[in-house]
Amino acid sequence: MESGLKMILLAVGVIITAVLIATVVLIQNQGTGIMNQGKSMLSSSLESYTDAEKTQYDGSLVTGTQVIQQIEQYWNAGNTTAILVCTKDGTSVMYDFDGNSHDILDTLTNFPATDATKNKNYCTKSNIKKCYFNEDTAPTGVETYDKVRGYNGAAATAKGYINETTGSFLGSCQKDSNDAIRCITFVQQ
């Protein structure tokens, strides 16, 4: 009888151990799932916070000074957002530090219907003058390009000139296929 009792106690101990191990594994898997969900939510929140800096210009009327500040802010290595400025002289200039946003221009969404001169077909690679850091000289037809700062406050008669004091620009944000903002467009009003 004593050996039978030992066998029953051993069997109960094995069952309790198995139940404890299964419970620990279940809790660990649920915890991992909750952690992954939390990481995903945090990542999404950080993206929204980062985009808020850019989306504040979507539908907003800003001054020429603010447009120039945005060009200079986004004119740096590692930046994936370009600034496109459409002025009333019919010039559309994209200040794109690495040139990548201009390369995918045809895939970006949410461009304004027209530029500052009411041209409906302005938003094509051939119509937008691209400024990027690797250009040793100013791109053809762009007098407002500065390699160090992005924008050069050339003479008021220069094509693409942004008037800091009286210029008024309507902003919009363009996204790529991954829903990332790749361009902020400012159209002079």
PDB file of C-alpha atoms in Angstrom:
ATOM      1  CA  MET A   1       0.000   0.000   0.000  1.00  0.00           C
ATOM      2  CA  GLU A   2       2.841   2.329   0.819  1.00  0.00           C
ATOM      3  CA  SER A   3       4.366   1.968  -2.669  1.00  0.00           C
ATOM      4  CA  GLY A   4       0.908   2.512  -4.243  1.00  0.00           C
ATOM      5  CA  LEU A   5       0.539   5.766  -2.276  1.00  0.00           C
ATOM      6  CA  LYS A   6       4.007   6.887  -3.378  1.00  0.00           C
ATOM      7  CA  MET A   7       3.034   6.211  -7.018  1.00  0.00           C
ATOM      8  CA  ILE A   8      -0.173   8.241  -6.668  1.00  0.00           C
ATOM      9  CA  LEU A   9       1.705  11.125  -5.014  1.00  0.00           C
ATOM     10  CA  LEU A  10       4.324  10.984  -7.779  1.00  0.00           C
ATOM     11  CA  ALA A  11       1.627  11.032 -10.462  1.00  0.00           C
ATOM     12  CA  VAL A  12      -0.134  13.975  -8.755  1.00  0.00           C
ATOM     13  CA  GLY A  13       3.219  15.806  -8.512  1.00  0.00           C
ATOM     14  CA  VAL A  14       3.891  15.226 -12.233  1.00  0.00           C
ATOM     15  CA  ILE A  15       0.385  16.475 -13.142  1.00  0.00           C
ATOM     16  CA  ILE A  16       0.761  19.571 -10.933  1.00  0.00           C
ATOM     17  CA  THR A  17       4.194  20.278 -12.455  1.00  0.00           C
ATOM     18  CA  ALA A  18       2.788  19.897 -15.994  1.00  0.00           C
ATOM     19  CA  VAL A  19      -0.114  22.238 -15.175  1.00  0.00           C
ATOM     20  CA  LEU A  20       2.276  24.811 -13.702  1.00  0.00           C
ATOM     21  CA  ILE A  21       4.566  24.656 -16.749  1.00  0.00           C
ATOM     22  CA  ALA A  22       1.584  24.992 -19.117  1.00  0.00           C
ATOM     23  CA  THR A  23       0.307  27.978 -17.105  1.00  0.00           C
ATOM     24  CA  VAL A  24       3.702  29.699 -17.181  1.00  0.00           C
ATOM     25  CA  VAL A  25       4.002  29.155 -20.962  1.00  0.00           C
ATOM     26  CA  LEU A  26       0.459  30.488 -21.492  1.00  0.00           C
ATOM     27  CA  ILE A  27       1.130  33.570 -19.374  1.00  0.00           C
ATOM     28  CA  GLN A  28       4.439  34.172 -21.166  1.00  0.00           C
ATOM     29  CA  ASN A  29       2.792  33.935 -24.603  1.00  0.00           C
ATOM     30  CA  GLN A  30       0.018  36.311 -23.562  1.00  0.00           C
ATOM     31  CA  GLY A  31       2.575  38.694 -22.090  1.00  0.00           C
ATOM     32  CA  THR A  32       4.624  38.630 -25.285  1.00  0.00           C
ATOM     33  CA  GLY A  33       1.491  39.359 -27.304  1.00  0.00           C
ATOM     34  CA  ILE A  34       0.576  42.258 -25.045  1.00  0.00           C
ATOM     35  CA  MET A  35       4.151  43.622 -25.250  1.00  0.00           C
ATOM     36  CA  ASN A  36       4.125  43.412 -29.062  1.00  0.00           C
ATOM     37  CA  GLN A  37       0.763  45.162 -29.180  1.00  0.00           C
ATOM     38  CA  GLY A  38       2.098  47.861 -26.847  1.00  0.00           C
ATOM     39  CA  LYS A  39       5.211  48.354 -28.998  1.00  0.00           C
ATOM     40  CA  SER A  40       3.023  48.660 -32.092  1.00  0.00           C
ATOM     41  CA  MET A  41       0.794  51.234 -30.424  1.00  0.00           C
ATOM     42  CA  LEU A  42       3.808  53.210 -29.214  1.00  0.00           C
ATOM     43  CA  SER A  43       5.359  53.162 -32.683  1.00  0.00           C
ATOM     44  CA  SER A  44       2.085  54.343 -34.216  1.00  0.00           C
ATOM     45  CA  SER A  45       1.827  57.150 -31.654  1.00  0.00           C
ATOM     46  CA  LEU A  46       5.389  58.289 -32.358  1.00  0.00           C
ATOM     47  CA  GLU A  47       4.712  58.324 -36.112  1.00  0.00           C
ATOM     48  CA  SER A  48       1.589  60.415 -35.538  1.00  0.00           C
ATOM     49  CA  TYR A  49       3.571  62.814 -33.362  1.00  0.00           C
ATOM     50  CA  THR A  50       6.300  63.133 -36.003  1.00  0.00           C
ATOM     51  CA  ASP A  51       3.738  63.642 -38.771  1.00  0.00           C
ATOM     52  CA  ALA A  52       1.919  66.295 -36.704  1.00  0.00           C
ATOM     53  CA  GLU A  53       4.884  68.584 -37.285  1.00  0.00           C
ATOM     54  CA  LYS A  54       4.326  68.195 -41.030  1.00  0.00           C
ATOM     55  CA  THR A  55       0.527  67.941 -41.191  1.00  0.00           C
ATOM     56  CA  GLN A  56       0.112  71.286 -39.460  1.00  0.00           C
ATOM     57  CA  TYR A  57       0.728  72.832 -42.896  1.00  0.00           C
ATOM     58  CA  ASP A  58      -1.948  70.755 -44.651  1.00  0.00           C
ATOM     59  CA  GLY A  59      -4.611  73.310 -45.623  1.00  0.00           C
ATOM     60  CA  SER A  60      -2.901  76.154 -43.743  1.00  0.00           C
ATOM     61  CA  LEU A  61      -2.030  79.551 -45.130  1.00  0.00           C
ATOM     62  CA  VAL A  62       1.542  80.506 -44.210  1.00  0.00           C
ATOM     63  CA  THR A  63       3.910  83.386 -44.882  1.00  0.00           C
ATOM     64  CA  GLY A  64       6.918  83.371 -47.164  1.00  0.00           C
ATOM     65  CA  THR A  65       9.152  83.476 -44.092  1.00  0.00           C
ATOM     66  CA  GLN A  66       7.599  80.239 -42.817  1.00  0.00           C
ATOM     67  CA  VAL A  67       8.101  78.567 -46.200  1.00  0.00           C
ATOM     68  CA  ILE A  68      11.791  79.506 -46.219  1.00  0.00           C
ATOM     69  CA  GLN A  69      12.136  78.247 -42.639  1.00  0.00           C
ATOM     70  CA  GLN A  70      10.660  74.894 -43.701  1.00  0.00           C
ATOM     71  CA  ILE A  71      13.087  74.598 -46.628  1.00  0.00           C
ATOM     72  CA  GLU A  72      16.002  75.259 -44.289  1.00  0.00           C
ATOM     73  CA  GLN A  73      14.631  72.905 -41.603  1.00  0.00           C
ATOM     74  CA  TYR A  74      14.231  69.984 -44.005  1.00  0.00           C
ATOM     75  CA  TRP A  75      17.489  70.664 -45.872  1.00  0.00           C
ATOM     76  CA  ASN A  76      19.614  68.042 -44.106  1.00  0.00           C
ATOM     77  CA  ALA A  77      21.053  64.563 -44.575  1.00  0.00           C
ATOM     78  CA  GLY A  78      18.741  61.680 -43.789  1.00  0.00           C
ATOM     79  CA  ASN A  79      15.632  63.761 -44.372  1.00  0.00           C
ATOM     80  CA  THR A  80      13.011  62.068 -46.549  1.00  0.00           C
ATOM     81  CA  THR A  81      10.640  65.038 -46.864  1.00  0.00           C
ATOM     82  CA  ALA A  82      11.012  67.564 -49.672  1.00  0.00           C
ATOM     83  CA  ILE A  83       9.558  71.070 -49.878  1.00  0.00           C
ATOM     84  CA  LEU A  84       7.852  72.014 -53.152  1.00  0.00           C
ATOM     85  CA  VAL A  85       7.192  75.721 -53.726  1.00  0.00           C
ATOM     86  CA  CYS A  86       4.952  76.991 -56.542  1.00  0.00           C
ATOM     87  CA  THR A  87       5.270  80.739 -57.077  1.00  0.00           C
ATOM     88  CA  LYS A  88       3.075  83.088 -59.107  1.00  0.00           C
ATOM     89  CA  ASP A  89       5.738  83.430 -61.798  1.00  0.00           C
ATOM     90  CA  GLY A  90       4.895  79.842 -62.829  1.00  0.00           C
ATOM     91  CA  THR A  91       7.999  78.286 -61.282  1.00  0.00           C
ATOM     92  CA  SER A  92       7.710  75.097 -59.237  1.00  0.00           C
ATOM     93  CA  VAL A  93      10.891  74.228 -57.334  1.00  0.00           C
ATOM     94  CA  MET A  94      11.387  71.127 -55.186  1.00  0.00           C
ATOM     95  CA  TYR A  95      13.991  71.498 -52.454  1.00  0.00           C
ATOM     96  CA  ASP A  96      14.824  67.832 -51.922  1.00  0.00           C
ATOM     97  CA  PHE A  97      18.093  67.256 -50.056  1.00  0.00           C
ATOM     98  CA  ASP A  98      18.828  63.760 -51.377  1.00  0.00           C
ATOM     99  CA  GLY A  99      16.625  63.837 -54.505  1.00  0.00           C
ATOM    100  CA  ASN A 100      14.614  60.756 -53.478  1.00  0.00           C
ATOM    101  CA  SER A 101      11.226  62.486 -53.215  1.00  0.00           C
ATOM    102  CA  HIS A 102      11.615  63.897 -56.725  1.00  0.00           C
ATOM    103  CA  ASP A 103      12.507  60.405 -57.973  1.00  0.00           C
ATOM    104  CA  ILE A 104       9.141  59.041 -56.750  1.00  0.00           C
ATOM    105  CA  LEU A 105       7.176  62.185 -57.624  1.00  0.00           C
ATOM    106  CA  ASP A 106       4.753  60.334 -59.930  1.00  0.00           C
ATOM    107  CA  THR A 107       3.637  58.045 -57.072  1.00  0.00           C
ATOM    108  CA  LEU A 108       2.942  60.739 -54.461  1.00  0.00           C
ATOM    109  CA  THR A 109      -0.690  61.595 -53.674  1.00  0.00           C
ATOM    110  CA  ASN A 110      -2.694  64.665 -52.642  1.00  0.00           C
ATOM    111  CA  PHE A 111      -1.020  67.341 -54.761  1.00  0.00           C
ATOM    112  CA  PRO A 112      -3.062  70.532 -55.143  1.00  0.00           C
ATOM    113  CA  ALA A 113      -5.211  70.586 -58.301  1.00  0.00           C
ATOM    114  CA  THR A 114      -3.314  73.560 -59.734  1.00  0.00           C
ATOM    115  CA  ASP A 115      -0.191  75.601 -59.128  1.00  0.00           C
ATOM    116  CA  ALA A 116      -0.094  79.358 -58.430  1.00  0.00           C
ATOM    117  CA  THR A 117      -0.788  80.168 -62.112  1.00  0.00           C
ATOM    118  CA  LYS A 118      -3.752  77.718 -62.235  1.00  0.00           C
ATOM    119  CA  ASN A 119      -1.709  75.260 -64.334  1.00  0.00           C
ATOM    120  CA  LYS A 120      -3.298  71.821 -63.886  1.00  0.00           C
ATOM    121  CA  ASN A 121      -0.352  69.840 -65.257  1.00  0.00           C
ATOM    122  CA  TYR A 122       2.410  71.400 -63.188  1.00  0.00           C
ATOM    123  CA  CYS A 123       3.117  68.394 -61.004  1.00  0.00           C
ATOM    124  CA  THR A 124       5.331  66.315 -63.264  1.00  0.00           C
ATOM    125  CA  LYS A 125       9.057  65.625 -63.127  1.00  0.00           C
ATOM    126  CA  SER A 126       9.617  67.705 -66.246  1.00  0.00           C
ATOM    127  CA  ASN A 127       7.739  70.740 -64.843  1.00  0.00           C
ATOM    128  CA  ILE A 128       9.207  70.722 -61.349  1.00  0.00           C
ATOM    129  CA  LYS A 129      12.751  71.965 -60.987  1.00  0.00           C
ATOM    130  CA  LYS A 130      14.663  69.718 -58.604  1.00  0.00           C
ATOM    131  CA  CYS A 131      17.252  71.058 -56.177  1.00  0.00           C
ATOM    132  CA  TYR A 132      19.295  68.512 -54.279  1.00  0.00           C
ATOM    133  CA  PHE A 133      22.499  68.605 -52.287  1.00  0.00           C
ATOM    134  CA  ASN A 134      24.750  66.784 -54.764  1.00  0.00           C
ATOM    135  CA  GLU A 135      24.400  69.477 -57.422  1.00  0.00           C
ATOM    136  CA  ASP A 136      27.634  71.439 -57.641  1.00  0.00           C
ATOM    137  CA  THR A 137      25.971  74.269 -59.506  1.00  0.00           C
ATOM    138  CA  ALA A 138      22.430  75.551 -59.432  1.00  0.00           C
ATOM    139  CA  PRO A 139      20.006  73.469 -61.496  1.00  0.00           C
ATOM    140  CA  THR A 140      19.104  74.944 -64.873  1.00  0.00           C
ATOM    141  CA  GLY A 141      16.534  77.693 -64.533  1.00  0.00           C
ATOM    142  CA  VAL A 142      16.699  77.870 -60.725  1.00  0.00           C
ATOM    143  CA  GLU A 143      18.077  81.085 -59.283  1.00  0.00           C
ATOM    144  CA  THR A 144      16.901  80.444 -55.732  1.00  0.00           C
ATOM    145  CA  TYR A 145      19.028  77.354 -54.999  1.00  0.00           C
ATOM    146  CA  ASP A 146      21.709  77.371 -52.330  1.00  0.00           C
ATOM    147  CA  LYS A 147      23.645  74.151 -51.725  1.00  0.00           C
ATOM    148  CA  VAL A 148      24.229  74.840 -48.038  1.00  0.00           C
ATOM    149  CA  ARG A 149      20.819  76.225 -46.982  1.00  0.00           C
ATOM    150  CA  GLY A 150      18.540  74.944 -49.749  1.00  0.00           C
ATOM    151  CA  TYR A 151      17.007  78.352 -50.486  1.00  0.00           C
ATOM    152  CA  ASN A 152      18.849  81.432 -51.643  1.00  0.00           C
ATOM    153  CA  GLY A 153      16.997  84.721 -51.232  1.00  0.00           C
ATOM    154  CA  ALA A 154      17.983  85.955 -54.672  1.00  0.00           C
ATOM    155  CA  ALA A 155      16.666  89.149 -56.228  1.00  0.00           C
ATOM    156  CA  ALA A 156      12.897  89.613 -56.265  1.00  0.00           C
ATOM    157  CA  THR A 157      12.987  89.184 -60.049  1.00  0.00           C
ATOM    158  CA  ALA A 158      14.441  85.664 -59.776  1.00  0.00           C
ATOM    159  CA  LYS A 159      12.237  82.762 -60.909  1.00  0.00           C
ATOM    160  CA  GLY A 160      10.876  80.940 -57.865  1.00  0.00           C
ATOM    161  CA  TYR A 161      11.538  83.903 -55.538  1.00  0.00           C
ATOM    162  CA  ILE A 162       9.692  83.591 -52.208  1.00  0.00           C
ATOM    163  CA  ASN A 163       8.601  86.989 -50.916  1.00  0.00           C
ATOM    164  CA  GLU A 164       9.124  86.832 -47.157  1.00  0.00           C
ATOM    165  CA  THR A 165       7.084  89.907 -46.282  1.00  0.00           C
ATOM    166  CA  THR A 166       4.006  89.774 -48.519  1.00  0.00           C
ATOM    167  CA  GLY A 167       4.051  86.174 -49.770  1.00  0.00           C
ATOM    168  CA  SER A 168       1.146  83.972 -48.747  1.00  0.00           C
ATOM    169  CA  PHE A 169       1.260  80.215 -49.421  1.00  0.00           C
ATOM    170  CA  LEU A 170      -1.290  77.429 -49.048  1.00  0.00           C
ATOM    171  CA  GLY A 171       0.275  74.206 -47.745  1.00  0.00           C
ATOM    172  CA  SER A 172      -0.527  70.556 -48.431  1.00  0.00           C
ATOM    173  CA  CYS A 173       1.131  67.212 -47.644  1.00  0.00           C
ATOM    174  CA  GLN A 174       1.887  64.472 -50.157  1.00  0.00           C
ATOM    175  CA  LYS A 175       2.341  60.837 -49.168  1.00  0.00           C
ATOM    176  CA  ASP A 176       4.020  57.820 -50.724  1.00  0.00           C
ATOM    177  CA  SER A 177       2.596  54.299 -51.054  1.00  0.00           C
ATOM    178  CA  ASN A 178       3.565  53.565 -47.421  1.00  0.00           C
ATOM    179  CA  ASP A 179       1.475  56.537 -46.221  1.00  0.00           C
ATOM    180  CA  ALA A 180       4.621  58.443 -45.205  1.00  0.00           C
ATOM    181  CA  ILE A 181       4.735  62.187 -45.880  1.00  0.00           C
ATOM    182  CA  ARG A 182       7.424  62.722 -48.535  1.00  0.00           C
ATOM    183  CA  CYS A 183       6.632  66.262 -49.664  1.00  0.00           C
ATOM    184  CA  ILE A 184       5.078  69.444 -48.291  1.00  0.00           C
ATOM    185  CA  THR A 185       3.811  71.697 -51.082  1.00  0.00           C
ATOM    186  CA  PHE A 186       3.337  75.449 -50.725  1.00  0.00           C
ATOM    187  CA  VAL A 187       1.352  77.194 -53.494  1.00  0.00           C
ATOM    188  CA  GLN A 188       1.518  80.987 -53.578  1.00  0.00           C
ATOM    189  CA  GLN A 189      -1.904  82.632 -53.286  1.00  0.00           C
TER     190      GLN A 189
END
